[in-house]
Coordinates of C-alpha atoms and ligand atoms in Angstrom, one line a residue:
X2 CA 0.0 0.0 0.0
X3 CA 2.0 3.2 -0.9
X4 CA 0.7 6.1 1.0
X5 CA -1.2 8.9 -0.4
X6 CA -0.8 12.3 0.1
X7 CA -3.2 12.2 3.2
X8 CA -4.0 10.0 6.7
X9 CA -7.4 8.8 7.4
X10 CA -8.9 8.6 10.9
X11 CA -11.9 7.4 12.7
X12 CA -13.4 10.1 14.3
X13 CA -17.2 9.0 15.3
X14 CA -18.1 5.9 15.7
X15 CA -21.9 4.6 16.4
X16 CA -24.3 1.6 16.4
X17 CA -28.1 0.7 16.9
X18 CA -30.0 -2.6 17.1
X19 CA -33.6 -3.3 17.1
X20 CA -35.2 -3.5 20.7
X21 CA -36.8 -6.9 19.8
X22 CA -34.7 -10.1 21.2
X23 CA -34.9 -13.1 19.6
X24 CA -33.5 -15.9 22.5
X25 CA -32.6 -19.4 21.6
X26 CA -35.6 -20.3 23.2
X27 CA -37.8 -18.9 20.5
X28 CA -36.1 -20.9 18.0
X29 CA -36.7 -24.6 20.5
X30 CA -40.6 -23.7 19.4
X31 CA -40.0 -23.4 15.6
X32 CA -37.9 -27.2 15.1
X33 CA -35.5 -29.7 16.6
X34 CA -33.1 -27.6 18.6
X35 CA -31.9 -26.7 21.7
X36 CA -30.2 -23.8 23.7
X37 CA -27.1 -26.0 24.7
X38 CA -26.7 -26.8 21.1
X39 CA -26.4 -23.1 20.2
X40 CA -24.5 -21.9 22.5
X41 CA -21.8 -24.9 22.7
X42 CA -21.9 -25.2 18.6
X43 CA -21.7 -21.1 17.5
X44 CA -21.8 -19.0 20.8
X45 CA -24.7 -16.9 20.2
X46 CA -27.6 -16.3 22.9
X47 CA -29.4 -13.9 21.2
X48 CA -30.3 -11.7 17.9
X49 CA -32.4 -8.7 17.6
X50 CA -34.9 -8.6 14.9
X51 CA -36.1 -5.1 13.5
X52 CA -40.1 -4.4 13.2
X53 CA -41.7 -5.5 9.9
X54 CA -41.5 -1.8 9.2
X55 CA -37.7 -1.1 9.4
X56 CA -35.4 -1.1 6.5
X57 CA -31.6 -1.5 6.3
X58 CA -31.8 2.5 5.7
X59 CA -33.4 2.5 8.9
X60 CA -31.3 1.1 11.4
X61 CA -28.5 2.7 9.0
X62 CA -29.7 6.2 9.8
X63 CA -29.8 5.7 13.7
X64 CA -26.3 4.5 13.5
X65 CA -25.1 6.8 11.1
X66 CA -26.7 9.6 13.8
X67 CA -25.0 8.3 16.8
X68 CA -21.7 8.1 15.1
X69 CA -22.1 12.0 13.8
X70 CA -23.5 12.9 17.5
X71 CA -19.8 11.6 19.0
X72 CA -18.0 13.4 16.0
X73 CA -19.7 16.5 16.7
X74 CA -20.5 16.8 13.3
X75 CA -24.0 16.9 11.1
X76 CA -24.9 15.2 7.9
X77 CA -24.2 17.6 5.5
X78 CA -20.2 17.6 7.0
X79 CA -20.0 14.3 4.9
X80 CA -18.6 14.4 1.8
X81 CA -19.6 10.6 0.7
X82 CA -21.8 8.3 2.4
X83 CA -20.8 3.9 1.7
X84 CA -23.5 1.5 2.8
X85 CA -22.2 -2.0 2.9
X86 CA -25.4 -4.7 2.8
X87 CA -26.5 -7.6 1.2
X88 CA -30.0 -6.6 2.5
X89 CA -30.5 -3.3 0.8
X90 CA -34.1 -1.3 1.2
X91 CA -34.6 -2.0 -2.9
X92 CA -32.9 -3.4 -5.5
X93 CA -31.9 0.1 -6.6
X94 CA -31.6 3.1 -5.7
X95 CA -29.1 2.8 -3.2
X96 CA -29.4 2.6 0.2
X97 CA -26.5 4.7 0.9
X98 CA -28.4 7.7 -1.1
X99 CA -31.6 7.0 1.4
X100 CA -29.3 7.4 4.3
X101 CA -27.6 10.8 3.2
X102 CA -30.8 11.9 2.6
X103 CA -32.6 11.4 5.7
X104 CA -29.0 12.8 7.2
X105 CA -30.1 16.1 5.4
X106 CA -27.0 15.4 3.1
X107 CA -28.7 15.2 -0.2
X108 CA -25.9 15.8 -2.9
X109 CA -23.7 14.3 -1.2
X110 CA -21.6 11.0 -3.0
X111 CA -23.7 7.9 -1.8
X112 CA -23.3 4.4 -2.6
X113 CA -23.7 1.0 -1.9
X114 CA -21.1 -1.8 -1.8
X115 CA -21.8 -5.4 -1.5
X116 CA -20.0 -8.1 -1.0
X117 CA -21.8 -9.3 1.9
X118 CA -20.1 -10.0 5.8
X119 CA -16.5 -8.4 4.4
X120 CA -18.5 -5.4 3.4
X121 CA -17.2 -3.3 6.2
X122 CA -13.7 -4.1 5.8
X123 CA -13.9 -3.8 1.7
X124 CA -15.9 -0.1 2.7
X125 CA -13.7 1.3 5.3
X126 CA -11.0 0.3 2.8
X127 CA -12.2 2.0 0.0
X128 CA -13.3 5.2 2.2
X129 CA -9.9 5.8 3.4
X130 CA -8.6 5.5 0.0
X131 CA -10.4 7.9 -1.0
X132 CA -9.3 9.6 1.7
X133 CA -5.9 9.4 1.2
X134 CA -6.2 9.7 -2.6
X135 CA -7.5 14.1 -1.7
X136 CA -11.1 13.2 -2.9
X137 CA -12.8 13.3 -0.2
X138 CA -12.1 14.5 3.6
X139 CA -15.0 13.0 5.3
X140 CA -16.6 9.3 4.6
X141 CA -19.5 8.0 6.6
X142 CA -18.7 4.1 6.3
X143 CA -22.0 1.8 7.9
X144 CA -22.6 -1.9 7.7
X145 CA -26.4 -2.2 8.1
X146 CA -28.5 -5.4 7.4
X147 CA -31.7 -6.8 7.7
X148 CA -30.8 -10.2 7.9
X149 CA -34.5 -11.6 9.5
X150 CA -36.0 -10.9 6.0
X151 CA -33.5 -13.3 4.1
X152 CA -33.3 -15.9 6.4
X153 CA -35.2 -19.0 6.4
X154 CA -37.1 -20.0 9.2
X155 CA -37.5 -23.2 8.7
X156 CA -33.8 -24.5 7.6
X157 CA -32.1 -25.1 11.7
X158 CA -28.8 -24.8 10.1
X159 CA -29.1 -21.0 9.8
X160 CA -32.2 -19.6 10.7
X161 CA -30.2 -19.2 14.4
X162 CA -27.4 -17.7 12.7
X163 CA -28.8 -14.4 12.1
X164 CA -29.6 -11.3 13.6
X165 CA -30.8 -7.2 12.4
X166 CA -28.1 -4.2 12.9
X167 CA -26.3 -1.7 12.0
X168 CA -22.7 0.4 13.1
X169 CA -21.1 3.7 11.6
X170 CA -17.7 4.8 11.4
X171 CA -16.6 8.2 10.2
X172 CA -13.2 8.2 8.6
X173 CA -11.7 11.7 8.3
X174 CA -8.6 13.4 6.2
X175 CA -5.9 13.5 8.6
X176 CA -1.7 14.3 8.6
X177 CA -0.1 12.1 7.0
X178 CA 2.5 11.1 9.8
X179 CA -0.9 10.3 12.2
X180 CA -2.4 7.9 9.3
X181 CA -4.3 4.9 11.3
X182 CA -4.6 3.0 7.5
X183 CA -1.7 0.6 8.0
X184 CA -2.7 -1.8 5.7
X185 CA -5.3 -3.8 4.3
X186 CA -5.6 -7.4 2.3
X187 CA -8.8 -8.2 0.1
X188 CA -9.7 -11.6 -1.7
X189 CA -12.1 -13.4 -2.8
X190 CA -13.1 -16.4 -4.8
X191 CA -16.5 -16.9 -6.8
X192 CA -16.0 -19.9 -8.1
X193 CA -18.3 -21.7 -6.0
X194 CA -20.8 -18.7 -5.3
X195 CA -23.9 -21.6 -4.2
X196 CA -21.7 -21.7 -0.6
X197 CA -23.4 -18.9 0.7
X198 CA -26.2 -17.1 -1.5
X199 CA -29.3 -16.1 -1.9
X200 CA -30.1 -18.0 -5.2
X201 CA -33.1 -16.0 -6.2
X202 CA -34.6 -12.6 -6.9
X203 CA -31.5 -11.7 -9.0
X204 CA -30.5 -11.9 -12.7
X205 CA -29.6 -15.3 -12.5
X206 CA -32.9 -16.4 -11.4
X207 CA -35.5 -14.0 -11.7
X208 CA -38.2 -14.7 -8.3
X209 CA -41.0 -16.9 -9.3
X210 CA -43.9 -18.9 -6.9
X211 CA -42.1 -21.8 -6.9
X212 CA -39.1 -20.7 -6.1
X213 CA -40.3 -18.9 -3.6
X214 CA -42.4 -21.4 -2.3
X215 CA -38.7 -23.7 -2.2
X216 CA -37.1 -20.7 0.4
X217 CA -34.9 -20.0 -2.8
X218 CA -35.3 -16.1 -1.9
X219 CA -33.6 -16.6 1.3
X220 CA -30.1 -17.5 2.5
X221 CA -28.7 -20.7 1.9
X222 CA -25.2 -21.8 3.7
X223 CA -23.2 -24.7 3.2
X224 CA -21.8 -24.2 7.0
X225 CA -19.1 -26.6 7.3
X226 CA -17.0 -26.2 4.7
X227 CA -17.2 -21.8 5.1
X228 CA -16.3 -22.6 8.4
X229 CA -12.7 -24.3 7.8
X230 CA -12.4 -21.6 5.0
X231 CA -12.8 -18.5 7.4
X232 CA -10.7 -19.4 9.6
X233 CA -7.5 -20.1 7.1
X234 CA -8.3 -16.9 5.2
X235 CA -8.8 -14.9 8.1
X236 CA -5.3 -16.3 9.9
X237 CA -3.7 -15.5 6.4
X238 CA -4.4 -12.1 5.7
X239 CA -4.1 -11.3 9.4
X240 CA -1.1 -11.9 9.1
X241 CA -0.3 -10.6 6.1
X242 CA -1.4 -6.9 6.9
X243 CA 0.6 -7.0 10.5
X244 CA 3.6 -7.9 8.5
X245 CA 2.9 -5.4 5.7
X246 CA 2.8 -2.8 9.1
X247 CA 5.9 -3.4 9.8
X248 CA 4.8 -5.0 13.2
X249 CA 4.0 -8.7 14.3
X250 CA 1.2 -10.0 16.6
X251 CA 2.8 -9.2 19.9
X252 CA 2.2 -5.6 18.9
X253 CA -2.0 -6.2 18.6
X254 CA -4.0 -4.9 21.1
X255 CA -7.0 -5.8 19.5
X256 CA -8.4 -8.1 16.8
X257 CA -12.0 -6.9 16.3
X258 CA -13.4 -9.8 13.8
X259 CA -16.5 -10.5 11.8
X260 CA -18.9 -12.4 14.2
X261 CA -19.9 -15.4 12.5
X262 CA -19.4 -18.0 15.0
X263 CA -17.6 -18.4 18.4
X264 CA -15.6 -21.6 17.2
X265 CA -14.2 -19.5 14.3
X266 CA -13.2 -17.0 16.1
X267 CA -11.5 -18.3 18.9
X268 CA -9.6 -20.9 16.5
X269 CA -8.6 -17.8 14.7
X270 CA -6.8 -16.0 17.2
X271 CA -5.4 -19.3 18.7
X272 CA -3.3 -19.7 15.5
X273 CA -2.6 -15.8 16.0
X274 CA -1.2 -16.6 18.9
X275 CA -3.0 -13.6 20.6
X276 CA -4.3 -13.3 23.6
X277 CA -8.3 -14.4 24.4
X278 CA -8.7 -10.7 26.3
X279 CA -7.6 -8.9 23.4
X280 CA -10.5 -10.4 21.0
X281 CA -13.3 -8.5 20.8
X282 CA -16.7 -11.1 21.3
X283 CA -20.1 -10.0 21.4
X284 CA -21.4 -12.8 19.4
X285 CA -23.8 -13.6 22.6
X286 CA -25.8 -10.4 22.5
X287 CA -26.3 -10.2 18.3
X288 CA -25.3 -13.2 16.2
X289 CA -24.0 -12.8 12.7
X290 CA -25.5 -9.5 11.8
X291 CA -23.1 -9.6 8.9
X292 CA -21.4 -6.3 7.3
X293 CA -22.8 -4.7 10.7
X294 CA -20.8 -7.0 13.1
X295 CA -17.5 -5.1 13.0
X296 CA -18.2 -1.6 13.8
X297 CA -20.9 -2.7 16.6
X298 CA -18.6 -4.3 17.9
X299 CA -15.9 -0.8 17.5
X300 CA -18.7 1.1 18.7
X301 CA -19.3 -0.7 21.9
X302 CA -15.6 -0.9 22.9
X303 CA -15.6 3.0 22.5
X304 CA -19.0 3.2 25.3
X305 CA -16.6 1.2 27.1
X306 CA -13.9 3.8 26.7
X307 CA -11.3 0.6 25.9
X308 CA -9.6 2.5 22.9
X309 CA -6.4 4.3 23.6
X310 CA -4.7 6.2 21.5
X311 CA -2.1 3.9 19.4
X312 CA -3.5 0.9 19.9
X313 CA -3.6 -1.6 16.8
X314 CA -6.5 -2.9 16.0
X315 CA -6.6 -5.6 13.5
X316 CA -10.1 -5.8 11.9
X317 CA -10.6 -9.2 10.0
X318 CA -13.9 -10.7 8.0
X319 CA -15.1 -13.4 6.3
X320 CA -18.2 -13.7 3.9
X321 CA -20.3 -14.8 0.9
X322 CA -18.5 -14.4 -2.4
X323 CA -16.7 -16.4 -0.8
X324 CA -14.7 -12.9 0.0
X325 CA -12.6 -12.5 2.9
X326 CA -10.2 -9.5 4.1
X327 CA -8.1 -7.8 7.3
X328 CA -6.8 -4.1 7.8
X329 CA -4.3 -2.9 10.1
X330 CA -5.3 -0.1 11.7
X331 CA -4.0 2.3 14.2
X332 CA -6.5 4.0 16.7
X333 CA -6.3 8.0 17.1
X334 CA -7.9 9.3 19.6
Ligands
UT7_415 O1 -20.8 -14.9 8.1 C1 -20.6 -15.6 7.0 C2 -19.8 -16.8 7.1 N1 -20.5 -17.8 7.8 C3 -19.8 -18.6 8.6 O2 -18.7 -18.5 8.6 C4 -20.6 -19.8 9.2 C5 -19.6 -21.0 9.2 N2 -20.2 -22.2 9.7 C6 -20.6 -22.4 11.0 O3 -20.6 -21.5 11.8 C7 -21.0 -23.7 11.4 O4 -20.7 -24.6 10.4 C8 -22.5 -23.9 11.8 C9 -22.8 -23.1 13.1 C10 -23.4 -23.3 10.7 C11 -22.9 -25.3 12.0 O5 -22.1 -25.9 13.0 P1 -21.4 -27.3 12.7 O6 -20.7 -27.7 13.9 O7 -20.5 -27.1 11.5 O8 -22.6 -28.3 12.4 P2 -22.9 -29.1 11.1 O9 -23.4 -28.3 10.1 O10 -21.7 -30.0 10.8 O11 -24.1 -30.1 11.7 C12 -23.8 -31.0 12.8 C13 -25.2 -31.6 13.2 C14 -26.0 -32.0 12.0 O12 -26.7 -33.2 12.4 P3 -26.2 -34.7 11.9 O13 -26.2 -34.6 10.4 O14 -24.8 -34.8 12.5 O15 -27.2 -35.6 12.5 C15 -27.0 -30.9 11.8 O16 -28.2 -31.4 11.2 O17 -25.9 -30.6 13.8 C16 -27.2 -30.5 13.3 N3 -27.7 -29.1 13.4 C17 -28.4 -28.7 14.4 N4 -28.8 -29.3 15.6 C18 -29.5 -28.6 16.5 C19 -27.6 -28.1 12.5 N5 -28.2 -27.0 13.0 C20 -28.7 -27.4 14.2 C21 -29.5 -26.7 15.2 N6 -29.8 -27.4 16.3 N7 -29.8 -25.4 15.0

């Protein structure tokens, strides 16, 4: 990564889920499956679900407000606005123009980006390129997904996967010599796209009855082999952006990664060789909420006030696509 003529920073950070809980319970009344095996097999507790009324755009807003609120800063302070979802209020127009709108920023640069639970790490990429490249000087980057209108409530396998959420980050133009963009590593490999998809509703297969009556609008996961996947690519490119920094896993003070399963993560950072107590967890309280897990997570540590200036975060994810990706990055206060 050669370094523009600009640093990027996070300067706001914010999150909202939807006030309704669904517990493992709920799902023991739907078909064959129990709390212990939830718990013991992925980690997750609980999910929130938004009302039937709530779009992505939604819970995007709330966030994107929160964030701005701790920024000190208003809508229209946003040069471009990046929503990363796979669950997007329509087909088109973007999401990310909905948001900028309801933020009062309307002519603002908005746009979507999907490539579905990496989106926030391909987004807050691309923003502080942008960033760095002079475009822009502020990006509003949120992951915001509503997951409980894709998911299939009758498949056990990963209707308890999946929960509703969003979380914000503004990234700001900075000094060069205080850059927190260390460096990032994307990939990706479509060559078996079935893995984890949606099949229908796109060009591909256009929705019919019967395929929605088959549950082919909603998410399908072949769970077992992802898992040994995520867990490789996230260990490689981890590794491959602290090494790019200049720096090696002693110097981590936090790994902050996509929340896809307890098991995952935990074997992830054991091959890291970094310490359980600087892994960032909150896989109970919200499930996979895909390109939303990340920054909830960033914005909860902040309520905490556990960010110091100069820590290293290492933010790693793992999706459909398949796609996978890790940045380096170094908090400013
Ligand atoms: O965020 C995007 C990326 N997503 C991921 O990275 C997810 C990766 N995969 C996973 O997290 C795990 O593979 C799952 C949590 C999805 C599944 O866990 P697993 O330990 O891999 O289970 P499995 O699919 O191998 O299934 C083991 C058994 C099966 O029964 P049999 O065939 O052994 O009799 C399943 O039918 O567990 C059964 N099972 C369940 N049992 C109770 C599957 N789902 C459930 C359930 N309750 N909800």
């Amino acid at each position: 990564m050669v370094p523009g003529h600009f640093g990027a920073r996070i300067t706001g950070v914010g999150h909202y889920v939807p006030d309704h809980v669904m517990r493992n319970a709920d799902f023991e009344k739907m078909f064959e499956t129990s709390d212990d095996w939830i718990v013991s097999r992925t980690g997750m507790r609980e999910r929130r679900y938004a009302e039937p009324h709530q779009a992505a755009s939604d819970l995007a807003t709330i966030a994107a407000q929160h964030a701005l609120e701790r920024a000190g800063l208003h809508g229209r302070d946003i040069d471009c606005f990046i929503v990363a979802t796979v669950t997007p209020d329509y087909q088109f127009p973007a999401t990310a123009c909905i948001v900028a709108a309801n933020l009062g920023a309307v002519g603002r640069a908005a746009f979507d980006l999907e490539i579905a639970c990496s989106g926030f790490i391909y987004a807050l990429s691309t923003a502080a390129s942008f960033i760095r490249a002079g475009i822009f000087a502020r990006v509003m980057v949120i992951g915001a997904e509503k997951l409980s209108g894709i998911t299939n409530m009758t498949d056990r396998g990963t209707a308890i996967l999946f929960g509703d959420g969003a979380g914000a980050v503004i990234v700001e133009r900075t000094e060069l010599d205080s850059d927190s963009f260390l460096a990032c590593e994307l990939g990706s490999d479509g060559s078996n796209p079935d893995m984890l998809c949606v099949k229908a509703g796109g060009s591909r297969n256009p929705i019919t009855p019967e395929l929605i009556d088959t549950h082919k609008n909603k998410m399908f996961m072949s769970g077992r082999e992802i898992f040994k996947y995520a867990v490789n690519k996230m260990v490689e490119t981890s590794k491959n952006v602290i090494a790019t920094a200049g720096l090696t896993t002693d110097d981590i003070s936090w790994v902050i990664p996509h929340q896809a399963n307890r098991r995952i993560i935990e074997a992830a950072a054991k091959r890291l060789d970094v310490d359980r107590e600087k892994v960032v967890i909150n896989i109970e309280k919200y499930g996979n909420t895909s390109s939303a897990t990340i920054p909830i997570a960033l914005s909860e540590m902040i309520e905490k006030d556990a960010m110091k200036a100069g820590d290293l975060i290492l933010f790693t994810g793992f999706g459909g696509g398949l796609s996978w990706g890790s940045i380096a990055w170094r908090w400013s206060a």
